[in-house]
PDB file of C-alpha atoms in Angstrom:
ATOM      1  CA  ASP A   1     115.680  91.409 107.263  1.00  0.00           C
ATOM      2  CA  ALA A   2     115.969  91.778 103.518  1.00  0.00           C
ATOM      3  CA  GLY A   3     113.277  94.623 103.546  1.00  0.00           C
ATOM      4  CA  VAL A   4     110.683  94.832 100.729  1.00  0.00           C
ATOM      5  CA  ILE A   5     111.883  93.175  97.519  1.00  0.00           C
ATOM      6  CA  GLN A   6     110.844  94.242  94.077  1.00  0.00           C
ATOM      7  CA  SER A   7     111.562  92.758  90.683  1.00  0.00           C
ATOM      8  CA  PRO A   8     112.604  93.610  88.134  1.00  0.00           C
ATOM      9  CA  ARG A   9     114.498  96.752  88.943  1.00  0.00           C
ATOM     10  CA  HIS A  10     114.375  97.978  85.512  1.00  0.00           C
ATOM     11  CA  GLU A  11     111.899  97.231  82.759  1.00  0.00           C
ATOM     12  CA  VAL A  12     111.978  98.510  79.288  1.00  0.00           C
ATOM     13  CA  THR A  13     109.115  97.340  76.869  1.00  0.00           C
ATOM     14  CA  GLU A  14     107.190  98.461  73.819  1.00  0.00           C
ATOM     15  CA  MET A  15     103.791 100.098  73.675  1.00  0.00           C
ATOM     16  CA  GLY A  16     101.010  97.436  73.853  1.00  0.00           C
ATOM     17  CA  GLN A  17     103.089  94.889  75.646  1.00  0.00           C
ATOM     18  CA  GLU A  18     102.086  93.347  79.111  1.00  0.00           C
ATOM     19  CA  VAL A  19     104.230  94.326  81.952  1.00  0.00           C
ATOM     20  CA  THR A  20     104.173  92.563  85.312  1.00  0.00           C
ATOM     21  CA  LEU A  21     105.835  94.028  88.436  1.00  0.00           C
ATOM     22  CA  ARG A  22     106.529  91.989  91.422  1.00  0.00           C
ATOM     23  CA  CYS A  23     106.671  92.481  95.128  1.00  0.00           C
ATOM     24  CA  LYS A  24     107.710  90.472  98.124  1.00  0.00           C
ATOM     25  CA  PRO A  25     106.803  92.341 101.415  1.00  0.00           C
ATOM     26  CA  ILE A  26     108.561  92.254 104.610  1.00  0.00           C
ATOM     27  CA  SER A  27     107.502  89.055 106.426  1.00  0.00           C
ATOM     28  CA  GLY A  28     104.874  89.547 109.125  1.00  0.00           C
ATOM     29  CA  HIS A  29     103.600  92.744 107.445  1.00  0.00           C
ATOM     30  CA  ASN A  30      99.870  92.527 106.587  1.00  0.00           C
ATOM     31  CA  SER A  31      99.315  95.599 104.683  1.00  0.00           C
ATOM     32  CA  LEU A  32     100.767  96.286 101.239  1.00  0.00           C
ATOM     33  CA  PHE A  33     100.801  99.301  98.960  1.00  0.00           C
ATOM     34  CA  TRP A  34     101.482 100.008  95.363  1.00  0.00           C
ATOM     35  CA  TYR A  35     102.703 103.595  94.357  1.00  0.00           C
ATOM     36  CA  ARG A  36     103.782 105.299  91.106  1.00  0.00           C
ATOM     37  CA  GLN A  37     106.196 108.020  91.132  1.00  0.00           C
ATOM     38  CA  THR A  38     106.532 110.589  88.282  1.00  0.00           C
ATOM     39  CA  MET A  39     108.121 114.058  88.032  1.00  0.00           C
ATOM     40  CA  MET A  40     104.752 115.497  87.133  1.00  0.00           C
ATOM     41  CA  ARG A  41     102.473 113.754  89.714  1.00  0.00           C
ATOM     42  CA  GLY A  42     104.755 112.810  92.477  1.00  0.00           C
ATOM     43  CA  LEU A  43     103.962 109.756  94.526  1.00  0.00           C
ATOM     44  CA  GLU A  44     100.533 108.363  93.887  1.00  0.00           C
ATOM     45  CA  LEU A  45      98.886 105.632  95.845  1.00  0.00           C
ATOM     46  CA  LEU A  46      97.499 103.163  93.316  1.00  0.00           C
ATOM     47  CA  ILE A  47      96.096 100.420  95.556  1.00  0.00           C
ATOM     48  CA  TYR A  48      96.566  98.755  98.908  1.00  0.00           C
ATOM     49  CA  PHE A  49      95.896  95.448 100.433  1.00  0.00           C
ATOM     50  CA  ASN A  50      95.224  94.528 103.969  1.00  0.00           C
ATOM     51  CA  ASN A  51      95.610  90.778 104.739  1.00  0.00           C
ATOM     52  CA  ASN A  52      95.822  90.068 101.165  1.00  0.00           C
ATOM     53  CA  VAL A  53      92.395  91.761 100.307  1.00  0.00           C
ATOM     54  CA  PRO A  54      92.346  94.797  98.235  1.00  0.00           C
ATOM     55  CA  ILE A  55      90.963  97.477 100.267  1.00  0.00           C
ATOM     56  CA  ASP A  56      91.145 100.647  97.959  1.00  0.00           C
ATOM     57  CA  ASP A  57      91.881 100.602  94.290  1.00  0.00           C
ATOM     58  CA  SER A  58      90.587 104.179  93.697  1.00  0.00           C
ATOM     59  CA  GLY A  59      94.099 105.078  92.677  1.00  0.00           C
ATOM     60  CA  MET A  60      94.565 102.761  89.827  1.00  0.00           C
ATOM     61  CA  PRO A  61      94.397 104.933  86.644  1.00  0.00           C
ATOM     62  CA  GLU A  62      92.409 102.827  84.297  1.00  0.00           C
ATOM     63  CA  ASP A  63      91.295  99.312  83.605  1.00  0.00           C
ATOM     64  CA  ARG A  64      94.581  98.476  81.971  1.00  0.00           C
ATOM     65  CA  PHE A  65      96.020  98.216  85.613  1.00  0.00           C
ATOM     66  CA  SER A  66      95.459  95.261  87.828  1.00  0.00           C
ATOM     67  CA  ALA A  67      96.879  94.212  91.009  1.00  0.00           C
ATOM     68  CA  LYS A  68      96.798  90.789  92.835  1.00  0.00           C
ATOM     69  CA  MET A  69      97.970  89.574  96.046  1.00  0.00           C
ATOM     70  CA  PRO A  70      97.494  85.679  96.187  1.00  0.00           C
ATOM     71  CA  ASN A  71      99.323  85.264  99.433  1.00  0.00           C
ATOM     72  CA  ALA A  72     100.904  87.278 102.336  1.00  0.00           C
ATOM     73  CA  SER A  73     104.218  87.063 100.698  1.00  0.00           C
ATOM     74  CA  PHE A  74     103.633  87.966  97.122  1.00  0.00           C
ATOM     75  CA  SER A  75     101.975  90.717  95.022  1.00  0.00           C
ATOM     76  CA  THR A  76     101.877  91.685  91.407  1.00  0.00           C
ATOM     77  CA  LEU A  77     100.926  94.843  89.599  1.00  0.00           C
ATOM     78  CA  LYS A  78     100.121  94.193  85.796  1.00  0.00           C
ATOM     79  CA  ILE A  79      99.765  96.730  83.013  1.00  0.00           C
ATOM     80  CA  GLN A  80      98.177  95.470  79.794  1.00  0.00           C
ATOM     81  CA  PRO A  81      98.463  96.911  77.383  1.00  0.00           C
ATOM     82  CA  SER A  82     101.234  99.200  78.330  1.00  0.00           C
ATOM     83  CA  GLU A  83     101.488 102.784  77.114  1.00  0.00           C
ATOM     84  CA  PRO A  84     104.289 105.375  76.923  1.00  0.00           C
ATOM     85  CA  ARG A  85     102.494 107.447  79.649  1.00  0.00           C
ATOM     86  CA  ASP A  86     102.790 104.496  82.059  1.00  0.00           C
ATOM     87  CA  SER A  87     106.619 105.077  82.252  1.00  0.00           C
ATOM     88  CA  ALA A  88     107.347 105.722  85.920  1.00  0.00           C
ATOM     89  CA  VAL A  89     108.993 104.318  89.017  1.00  0.00           C
ATOM     90  CA  TYR A  90     106.621 101.916  90.678  1.00  0.00           C
ATOM     91  CA  PHE A  91     107.097 101.453  94.458  1.00  0.00           C
ATOM     92  CA  CYS A  92     105.786  98.660  96.624  1.00  0.00           C
ATOM     93  CA  ALA A  93     105.659  99.337 100.357  1.00  0.00           C
ATOM     94  CA  SER A  94     104.472  97.169 103.388  1.00  0.00           C
ATOM     95  CA  SER A  95     103.420  97.857 106.805  1.00  0.00           C
ATOM     96  CA  PRO A  96     102.814  95.897 109.971  1.00  0.00           C
ATOM     97  CA  ASN A  97      99.540  97.695 110.538  1.00  0.00           C
ATOM     98  CA  THR A  98     101.251 100.555 112.215  1.00  0.00           C
ATOM     99  CA  ASP A  99     101.616 103.902 110.500  1.00  0.00           C
ATOM    100  CA  THR A 100     105.191 103.373 109.056  1.00  0.00           C
ATOM    101  CA  GLN A 101     105.357 102.200 105.513  1.00  0.00           C
ATOM    102  CA  TYR A 102     108.592 100.460 104.274  1.00  0.00           C
ATOM    103  CA  PHE A 103     109.321 101.000 100.676  1.00  0.00           C
ATOM    104  CA  GLY A 104     111.035  98.736  98.211  1.00  0.00           C
ATOM    105  CA  PRO A 105     113.728 100.022  95.927  1.00  0.00           C
ATOM    106  CA  GLY A 106     111.234 100.471  93.061  1.00  0.00           C
ATOM    107  CA  THR A 107     110.930  99.298  89.447  1.00  0.00           C
ATOM    108  CA  ARG A 108     111.772 101.832  86.799  1.00  0.00           C
ATOM    109  CA  LEU A 109     109.436 101.245  83.777  1.00  0.00           C
ATOM    110  CA  THR A 110     110.075 102.709  80.516  1.00  0.00           C
ATOM    111  CA  VAL A 111     107.353 102.084  77.747  1.00  0.00           C
ATOM    112  CA  LEU A 112     108.712 102.983  74.218  1.00  0.00           C
TER     113      LEU A 112
ATOM    114  CA  GLN B   1      94.664 113.724  94.802  1.00  0.00           C
ATOM    115  CA  GLN B   2      97.043 116.409  96.016  1.00  0.00           C
ATOM    116  CA  GLN B   3      95.588 116.890  99.639  1.00  0.00           C
ATOM    117  CA  VAL B   4      99.244 117.731 100.770  1.00  0.00           C
ATOM    118  CA  LYS B   5     101.010 120.934  99.478  1.00  0.00           C
ATOM    119  CA  GLN B   6     104.718 120.975  99.965  1.00  0.00           C
ATOM    120  CA  SER B   7     107.180 123.867  99.476  1.00  0.00           C
ATOM    121  CA  PRO B   8     109.700 124.639  98.223  1.00  0.00           C
ATOM    122  CA  GLN B   9     110.342 122.361  95.308  1.00  0.00           C
ATOM    123  CA  SER B  10     114.013 122.807  95.560  1.00  0.00           C
ATOM    124  CA  LEU B  11     116.305 124.137  98.216  1.00  0.00           C
ATOM    125  CA  ILE B  12     119.976 124.718  98.312  1.00  0.00           C
ATOM    126  CA  VAL B  13     121.642 125.381 101.707  1.00  0.00           C
ATOM    127  CA  GLN B  14     125.307 125.715 102.927  1.00  0.00           C
ATOM    128  CA  LYS B  15     126.858 123.116 105.058  1.00  0.00           C
ATOM    129  CA  GLY B  16     126.017 123.923 108.683  1.00  0.00           C
ATOM    130  CA  GLY B  17     122.895 125.904 107.738  1.00  0.00           C
ATOM    131  CA  ILE B  18     119.214 125.153 108.590  1.00  0.00           C
ATOM    132  CA  SER B  19     117.009 123.497 106.041  1.00  0.00           C
ATOM    133  CA  ILE B  20     113.280 124.162 106.249  1.00  0.00           C
ATOM    134  CA  ILE B  21     110.551 122.473 104.259  1.00  0.00           C
ATOM    135  CA  ASN B  22     106.803 123.344 104.701  1.00  0.00           C
ATOM    136  CA  CYS B  23     103.729 121.393 104.197  1.00  0.00           C
ATOM    137  CA  ALA B  24     100.060 122.218 104.398  1.00  0.00           C
ATOM    138  CA  TYR B  25      97.204 119.818 104.416  1.00  0.00           C
ATOM    139  CA  GLU B  26      93.506 120.070 103.830  1.00  0.00           C
ATOM    140  CA  ASN B  27      91.814 117.040 105.489  1.00  0.00           C
ATOM    141  CA  THR B  28      91.223 117.618 109.285  1.00  0.00           C
ATOM    142  CA  ALA B  29      90.723 113.710 109.680  1.00  0.00           C
ATOM    143  CA  PHE B  30      94.563 113.199 108.944  1.00  0.00           C
ATOM    144  CA  ASP B  31      96.326 112.056 112.311  1.00  0.00           C
ATOM    145  CA  TYR B  32      99.620 111.063 111.338  1.00  0.00           C
ATOM    146  CA  PHE B  33     102.299 113.229 109.604  1.00  0.00           C
ATOM    147  CA  PRO B  34     105.654 111.545 108.591  1.00  0.00           C
ATOM    148  CA  TRP B  35     108.405 112.847 106.624  1.00  0.00           C
ATOM    149  CA  TYR B  36     110.312 110.489 104.159  1.00  0.00           C
ATOM    150  CA  GLN B  37     113.762 111.003 102.657  1.00  0.00           C
ATOM    151  CA  GLN B  38     114.544 109.531  99.423  1.00  0.00           C
ATOM    152  CA  PHE B  39     118.001 109.122  97.846  1.00  0.00           C
ATOM    153  CA  PRO B  40     118.451 108.656  94.077  1.00  0.00           C
ATOM    154  CA  GLY B  41     117.688 105.169  92.990  1.00  0.00           C
ATOM    155  CA  LYS B  42     116.177 104.340  96.267  1.00  0.00           C
ATOM    156  CA  GLY B  43     112.701 104.038  97.881  1.00  0.00           C
ATOM    157  CA  PRO B  44     111.490 106.568 100.412  1.00  0.00           C
ATOM    158  CA  ALA B  45     112.596 105.782 103.943  1.00  0.00           C
ATOM    159  CA  LEU B  46     110.845 107.124 107.042  1.00  0.00           C
ATOM    160  CA  LEU B  47     112.872 109.979 108.590  1.00  0.00           C
ATOM    161  CA  ILE B  48     110.544 111.205 111.495  1.00  0.00           C
ATOM    162  CA  ALA B  49     106.790 111.540 112.141  1.00  0.00           C
ATOM    163  CA  ILE B  50     104.466 113.454 114.466  1.00  0.00           C
ATOM    164  CA  ARG B  51     100.928 113.136 115.644  1.00  0.00           C
ATOM    165  CA  PRO B  52      98.649 116.105 116.067  1.00  0.00           C
ATOM    166  CA  ASP B  53      98.614 115.887 119.915  1.00  0.00           C
ATOM    167  CA  VAL B  54     102.042 117.501 120.062  1.00  0.00           C
ATOM    168  CA  SER B  55     103.519 120.678 118.523  1.00  0.00           C
ATOM    169  CA  GLU B  56     107.020 119.589 118.043  1.00  0.00           C
ATOM    170  CA  LYS B  57     109.165 116.551 117.714  1.00  0.00           C
ATOM    171  CA  LYS B  58     112.854 116.386 117.591  1.00  0.00           C
ATOM    172  CA  GLU B  59     115.220 113.474 116.717  1.00  0.00           C
ATOM    173  CA  GLY B  60     118.768 114.497 116.441  1.00  0.00           C
ATOM    174  CA  ARG B  61     119.197 117.264 113.884  1.00  0.00           C
ATOM    175  CA  PHE B  62     115.757 116.765 112.594  1.00  0.00           C
ATOM    176  CA  THR B  63     112.717 118.497 113.879  1.00  0.00           C
ATOM    177  CA  ILE B  64     108.871 118.610 113.052  1.00  0.00           C
ATOM    178  CA  SER B  65     107.038 121.620 113.975  1.00  0.00           C
ATOM    179  CA  PHE B  66     103.269 121.150 113.826  1.00  0.00           C
ATOM    180  CA  ASN B  67     100.452 123.809 113.889  1.00  0.00           C
ATOM    181  CA  LYS B  68      97.071 122.137 113.956  1.00  0.00           C
ATOM    182  CA  SER B  69      94.933 125.232 113.795  1.00  0.00           C
ATOM    183  CA  ALA B  70      96.888 126.338 110.676  1.00  0.00           C
ATOM    184  CA  LYS B  71      96.868 122.776 109.284  1.00  0.00           C
ATOM    185  CA  GLN B  72     100.620 123.227 108.479  1.00  0.00           C
ATOM    186  CA  PHE B  73     103.784 121.285 109.510  1.00  0.00           C
ATOM    187  CA  SER B  74     107.468 121.662 108.759  1.00  0.00           C
ATOM    188  CA  LEU B  75     110.722 119.923 108.764  1.00  0.00           C
ATOM    189  CA  HIS B  76     113.851 121.610 110.010  1.00  0.00           C
ATOM    190  CA  ILE B  77     117.190 120.148 109.696  1.00  0.00           C
ATOM    191  CA  MET B  78     119.827 121.672 111.729  1.00  0.00           C
ATOM    192  CA  ASP B  79     123.450 121.914 110.882  1.00  0.00           C
ATOM    193  CA  SER B  80     122.754 120.549 107.490  1.00  0.00           C
ATOM    194  CA  GLN B  81     125.373 118.225 105.913  1.00  0.00           C
ATOM    195  CA  PRO B  82     126.071 117.282 102.395  1.00  0.00           C
ATOM    196  CA  GLY B  83     124.835 113.687 103.313  1.00  0.00           C
ATOM    197  CA  ASP B  84     121.391 115.180 103.789  1.00  0.00           C
ATOM    198  CA  SER B  85     121.226 115.946 100.203  1.00  0.00           C
ATOM    199  CA  ALA B  86     118.091 113.994  99.060  1.00  0.00           C
ATOM    200  CA  THR B  87     114.414 114.496  98.283  1.00  0.00           C
ATOM    201  CA  TYR B  88     112.211 114.966 101.161  1.00  0.00           C
ATOM    202  CA  PHE B  89     108.452 114.071 101.144  1.00  0.00           C
ATOM    203  CA  CYS B  90     105.988 115.192 103.629  1.00  0.00           C
ATOM    204  CA  ALA B  91     102.887 112.988 104.005  1.00  0.00           C
ATOM    205  CA  ALA B  92      99.683 112.737 105.830  1.00  0.00           C
ATOM    206  CA  SER B  93      97.279 109.785 106.615  1.00  0.00           C
ATOM    207  CA  LYS B  94      94.348 108.662 108.726  1.00  0.00           C
ATOM    208  CA  GLY B  95      95.189 105.389 110.144  1.00  0.00           C
ATOM    209  CA  ASN B  96      97.569 103.067 108.380  1.00  0.00           C
ATOM    210  CA  ASN B  97      95.826 103.431 104.988  1.00  0.00           C
ATOM    211  CA  ASP B  98      95.529 106.108 102.382  1.00  0.00           C
ATOM    212  CA  MET B  99      98.748 108.132 102.786  1.00  0.00           C
ATOM    213  CA  ARG B 100      98.888 111.294 100.727  1.00  0.00           C
ATOM    214  CA  PHE B 101     102.378 112.483  99.867  1.00  0.00           C
ATOM    215  CA  GLY B 102     103.529 116.103  99.171  1.00  0.00           C
ATOM    216  CA  ALA B 103     105.238 116.689  95.765  1.00  0.00           C
ATOM    217  CA  GLY B 104     108.730 116.617  97.274  1.00  0.00           C
ATOM    218  CA  THR B 105     111.469 118.939  97.988  1.00  0.00           C
ATOM    219  CA  ARG B 106     115.013 118.333  96.461  1.00  0.00           C
ATOM    220  CA  LEU B 107     117.421 119.377  99.023  1.00  0.00           C
ATOM    221  CA  THR B 108     121.073 120.139  98.025  1.00  0.00           C
ATOM    222  CA  VAL B 109     123.576 120.948 100.908  1.00  0.00           C
ATOM    223  CA  LYS B 110     126.783 122.455  99.364  1.00  0.00           C
ATOM    224  CA  PRO B 111     130.081 121.726 101.268  1.00  0.00           C
TER     225      PRO B 111
END
């Protein structure tokens, strides 16, 4: 199994640009989670989906952030417009509806 | 959002020593307490987990001790090895959703 796949692995963009992060969960997993990791705030849950439906987006920092899961094998996290304070590592994780979450390798985002 | 408090922030241990990382939680509804291990440039990976119906769980050199009344749990790494050097996160969740992570402990095991 390839595990959770995230792309791109690194993204450098300028303030004000739109950023789209992509995630392919492990096949058969029906829960998907987006996290943000920073030195200051640690690992924060942004949003999670169950069976492609957003269940809780209370962790999304503001309206500039949006996430979609159009099908069971793909999800996106979009930031528009991006700001320097959005610089972080963004992780996607999936779960087969057990307690264990399987994390992807992350996308390191730098907003200049 | 910080419902799980983890200490210490960093830990240096000699090879062969015992590494101990502590966590405390607030929400008594939490029913699953995993520890994740993260190497640089990688995502966190599940190391070991416990539920509140037991006070201890051991897997190889890794042991979780759980104190339900004190709302605390800890990770013990016996015979610590340089390959154990990583960042460790405790977490707590209720059900599969809404997992809350501690701030992380950077462990360095010196040869």
